[in-house]
Amino acid sequence: AQSVSQHNHHVILSEAASLELGCNYSYGGTVNLFWYVQYPGQHLQLLLKYFSGDPLVKGIKGFEAEFIKSKFSFNLRKPSVQWSDTAEYFCAVNPANNAGNMLTFGGGTRLMVKP
Amino acid sequence: NAGVTQTPKFQVLKTGQSMTLQCAQDMNHNSMYWYRQDPGMGLRLIYYSASEGTTDKGEVPNGYNVSRLNKREFSLRLESAAPSQTSVYFCASIPRYPNTQYFGPGTRLLVL
């Protein structure tokens, strides 16, 4: 079974700092990759996704992620964070041959941005 | 479109009680999912329904049952609640592969 690892459980940054959240997965085949965000008290919302094509994916709110197949990684980046980015971030993977469209999630990274 | 809706939003149960969590989507999506979210563990799949009339176990199905009542509705039942089932439960749906999952607002369940 595939697994997803998010190595940073808690991250604290000041506003305007750059952000990079790590995500690694274990699955040898073709995958679809996602980053979701959960703001305090809210449900999960999609930040960005990668199915195929350009491995550098741009999402909403200035976020981007780069798929590096050789490293089994899909790290999330933002050049300059804002206080409103305080949230929990989840990486998720869906094997491309998964008939049930099931997602495997990482454990999440809690980001706190200090004003 | 209301998207994915869940009821109730909060629930407190005593050990051994039963309850059903309701989920509905108005987007004509084929597949629906139930997850539980626990601190540090992300979301784990309990059950899913790839299409109307089918259901399958996910990663953590023990202690739960599901019913795909029709294309819109997918309910999760706890027959005899245990404290280990204290969690936040999310329902999600997806129109077809490949695509993103749309999540409901969640149900917070506390089992005493």
PDB file of C-alpha atoms in Angstrom, chain B:
ATOM      1  CA  ASN B   1     -25.308  24.111  -5.416  1.00  0.00           C
ATOM      2  CA  ALA B   2     -24.826  23.307  -1.748  1.00  0.00           C
ATOM      3  CA  GLY B   3     -21.944  20.967  -2.630  1.00  0.00           C
ATOM      4  CA  VAL B   4     -21.357  18.289  -0.001  1.00  0.00           C
ATOM      5  CA  THR B   5     -23.445  18.592   3.146  1.00  0.00           C
ATOM      6  CA  GLN B   6     -23.132  16.642   6.387  1.00  0.00           C
ATOM      7  CA  THR B   7     -25.366  16.263   9.415  1.00  0.00           C
ATOM      8  CA  PRO B   8     -25.025  16.610  12.306  1.00  0.00           C
ATOM      9  CA  LYS B   9     -22.180  19.069  12.833  1.00  0.00           C
ATOM     10  CA  PHE B  10     -21.541  17.967  16.409  1.00  0.00           C
ATOM     11  CA  GLN B  11     -22.536  14.909  18.376  1.00  0.00           C
ATOM     12  CA  VAL B  12     -21.778  13.530  21.798  1.00  0.00           C
ATOM     13  CA  LEU B  13     -22.424   9.832  22.393  1.00  0.00           C
ATOM     14  CA  LYS B  14     -22.008   7.466  25.290  1.00  0.00           C
ATOM     15  CA  THR B  15     -20.077   4.253  24.784  1.00  0.00           C
ATOM     16  CA  GLY B  16     -22.332   1.646  23.217  1.00  0.00           C
ATOM     17  CA  GLN B  17     -24.789   4.063  21.648  1.00  0.00           C
ATOM     18  CA  SER B  18     -25.439   4.006  17.928  1.00  0.00           C
ATOM     19  CA  MET B  19     -25.801   6.790  15.414  1.00  0.00           C
ATOM     20  CA  THR B  20     -25.795   7.527  11.704  1.00  0.00           C
ATOM     21  CA  LEU B  21     -23.865  10.313  10.057  1.00  0.00           C
ATOM     22  CA  GLN B  22     -25.535  11.644   6.963  1.00  0.00           C
ATOM     23  CA  CYS B  23     -23.845  12.927   3.816  1.00  0.00           C
ATOM     24  CA  ALA B  24     -25.422  14.271   0.653  1.00  0.00           C
ATOM     25  CA  GLN B  25     -24.066  15.865  -2.520  1.00  0.00           C
ATOM     26  CA  ASP B  26     -25.980  17.718  -5.190  1.00  0.00           C
ATOM     27  CA  MET B  27     -23.281  17.689  -7.864  1.00  0.00           C
ATOM     28  CA  ASN B  28     -24.305  14.393  -9.493  1.00  0.00           C
ATOM     29  CA  HIS B  29     -20.983  12.847  -8.480  1.00  0.00           C
ATOM     30  CA  ASN B  30     -20.442   9.131  -8.921  1.00  0.00           C
ATOM     31  CA  SER B  31     -18.087   8.302  -6.065  1.00  0.00           C
ATOM     32  CA  MET B  32     -18.396   9.139  -2.387  1.00  0.00           C
ATOM     33  CA  TYR B  33     -16.087   8.630   0.583  1.00  0.00           C
ATOM     34  CA  TRP B  34     -16.004   8.691   4.361  1.00  0.00           C
ATOM     35  CA  TYR B  35     -12.823   9.716   6.176  1.00  0.00           C
ATOM     36  CA  ARG B  36     -11.886  10.255   9.773  1.00  0.00           C
ATOM     37  CA  GLN B  37      -9.394  12.899  10.794  1.00  0.00           C
ATOM     38  CA  ASP B  38      -7.254  12.457  13.889  1.00  0.00           C
ATOM     39  CA  PRO B  39      -4.402  14.710  15.045  1.00  0.00           C
ATOM     40  CA  GLY B  40      -1.101  13.885  13.369  1.00  0.00           C
ATOM     41  CA  MET B  41      -2.619  11.144  11.222  1.00  0.00           C
ATOM     42  CA  GLY B  42      -4.153  13.116   8.408  1.00  0.00           C
ATOM     43  CA  LEU B  43      -7.329  11.707   6.931  1.00  0.00           C
ATOM     44  CA  ARG B  44      -7.879   7.986   6.796  1.00  0.00           C
ATOM     45  CA  LEU B  45     -10.417   6.358   4.538  1.00  0.00           C
ATOM     46  CA  ILE B  46     -13.148   4.404   6.313  1.00  0.00           C
ATOM     47  CA  TYR B  47     -15.372   3.316   3.438  1.00  0.00           C
ATOM     48  CA  TYR B  48     -16.061   4.434  -0.076  1.00  0.00           C
ATOM     49  CA  SER B  49     -18.635   3.968  -2.784  1.00  0.00           C
ATOM     50  CA  ALA B  50     -17.237   4.053  -6.299  1.00  0.00           C
ATOM     51  CA  SER B  51     -20.719   4.200  -7.773  1.00  0.00           C
ATOM     52  CA  GLU B  52     -24.342   3.908  -6.756  1.00  0.00           C
ATOM     53  CA  GLY B  53     -25.036   0.445  -5.402  1.00  0.00           C
ATOM     54  CA  THR B  54     -21.444  -0.405  -4.467  1.00  0.00           C
ATOM     55  CA  THR B  55     -19.468   0.052  -1.270  1.00  0.00           C
ATOM     56  CA  ASP B  56     -15.964  -1.025  -0.278  1.00  0.00           C
ATOM     57  CA  LYS B  57     -13.777  -0.944   2.796  1.00  0.00           C
ATOM     58  CA  GLY B  58     -11.034   1.580   3.163  1.00  0.00           C
ATOM     59  CA  GLU B  59      -8.092   1.671   5.532  1.00  0.00           C
ATOM     60  CA  VAL B  60     -10.006   1.735   8.851  1.00  0.00           C
ATOM     61  CA  PRO B  61     -13.466   0.136   8.415  1.00  0.00           C
ATOM     62  CA  ASN B  62     -13.791  -1.694  11.738  1.00  0.00           C
ATOM     63  CA  GLY B  63     -16.727  -0.514  13.829  1.00  0.00           C
ATOM     64  CA  TYR B  64     -18.477   1.190  10.925  1.00  0.00           C
ATOM     65  CA  ASN B  65     -21.044   0.381   8.287  1.00  0.00           C
ATOM     66  CA  VAL B  66     -22.179   2.394   5.285  1.00  0.00           C
ATOM     67  CA  SER B  67     -25.126   2.678   2.963  1.00  0.00           C
ATOM     68  CA  ARG B  68     -25.175   4.276  -0.470  1.00  0.00           C
ATOM     69  CA  LEU B  69     -28.860   5.079  -0.410  1.00  0.00           C
ATOM     70  CA  ASN B  70     -28.909   6.609  -3.871  1.00  0.00           C
ATOM     71  CA  LYS B  71     -26.532   8.622  -6.003  1.00  0.00           C
ATOM     72  CA  ARG B  72     -26.836  11.654  -3.712  1.00  0.00           C
ATOM     73  CA  GLU B  73     -26.586  10.114  -0.263  1.00  0.00           C
ATOM     74  CA  PHE B  74     -23.939   8.074   1.554  1.00  0.00           C
ATOM     75  CA  SER B  75     -24.435   7.419   5.254  1.00  0.00           C
ATOM     76  CA  LEU B  76     -21.999   6.143   7.885  1.00  0.00           C
ATOM     77  CA  ARG B  77     -23.286   4.173  10.852  1.00  0.00           C
ATOM     78  CA  LEU B  78     -21.682   3.437  14.179  1.00  0.00           C
ATOM     79  CA  GLU B  79     -23.533   0.471  15.668  1.00  0.00           C
ATOM     80  CA  SER B  80     -21.870   0.574  19.086  1.00  0.00           C
ATOM     81  CA  ALA B  81     -19.763   3.655  19.591  1.00  0.00           C
ATOM     82  CA  ALA B  82     -16.394   3.420  21.343  1.00  0.00           C
ATOM     83  CA  PRO B  83     -14.146   6.205  22.696  1.00  0.00           C
ATOM     84  CA  SER B  84     -11.617   5.330  19.969  1.00  0.00           C
ATOM     85  CA  GLN B  85     -14.161   6.589  17.446  1.00  0.00           C
ATOM     86  CA  THR B  86     -13.925  10.128  18.807  1.00  0.00           C
ATOM     87  CA  SER B  87     -12.840  12.018  15.729  1.00  0.00           C
ATOM     88  CA  VAL B  88     -13.839  14.438  13.017  1.00  0.00           C
ATOM     89  CA  TYR B  89     -15.598  12.716  10.142  1.00  0.00           C
ATOM     90  CA  PHE B  90     -15.496  14.057   6.606  1.00  0.00           C
ATOM     91  CA  CYS B  91     -17.532  13.008   3.632  1.00  0.00           C
ATOM     92  CA  ALA B  92     -16.236  13.644   0.123  1.00  0.00           C
ATOM     93  CA  SER B  93     -17.341  13.093  -3.451  1.00  0.00           C
ATOM     94  CA  ILE B  94     -15.758  13.036  -6.887  1.00  0.00           C
ATOM     95  CA  PRO B  95     -17.443  13.208 -10.286  1.00  0.00           C
ATOM     96  CA  ARG B  96     -15.245  10.784 -12.173  1.00  0.00           C
ATOM     97  CA  TYR B  97     -11.606   9.848 -12.472  1.00  0.00           C
ATOM     98  CA  PRO B  98      -9.264  11.639 -12.530  1.00  0.00           C
ATOM     99  CA  ASN B  99     -10.469  14.534 -10.522  1.00  0.00           C
ATOM    100  CA  THR B 100     -10.340  16.195  -7.159  1.00  0.00           C
ATOM    101  CA  GLN B 101     -12.414  15.223  -4.174  1.00  0.00           C
ATOM    102  CA  TYR B 102     -14.856  17.767  -2.774  1.00  0.00           C
ATOM    103  CA  PHE B 103     -15.200  17.689   0.984  1.00  0.00           C
ATOM    104  CA  GLY B 104     -18.078  18.370   3.306  1.00  0.00           C
ATOM    105  CA  PRO B 105     -17.811  20.553   6.433  1.00  0.00           C
ATOM    106  CA  GLY B 106     -17.279  17.615   8.776  1.00  0.00           C
ATOM    107  CA  THR B 107     -18.964  16.107  11.831  1.00  0.00           C
ATOM    108  CA  ARG B 108     -17.250  16.329  15.210  1.00  0.00           C
ATOM    109  CA  LEU B 109     -18.020  13.238  17.262  1.00  0.00           C
ATOM    110  CA  LEU B 110     -17.160  12.756  20.908  1.00  0.00           C
ATOM    111  CA  VAL B 111     -17.704   9.343  22.460  1.00  0.00           C
ATOM    112  CA  LEU B 112     -17.605   9.301  26.244  1.00  0.00           C
TER     113      LEU B 112
END
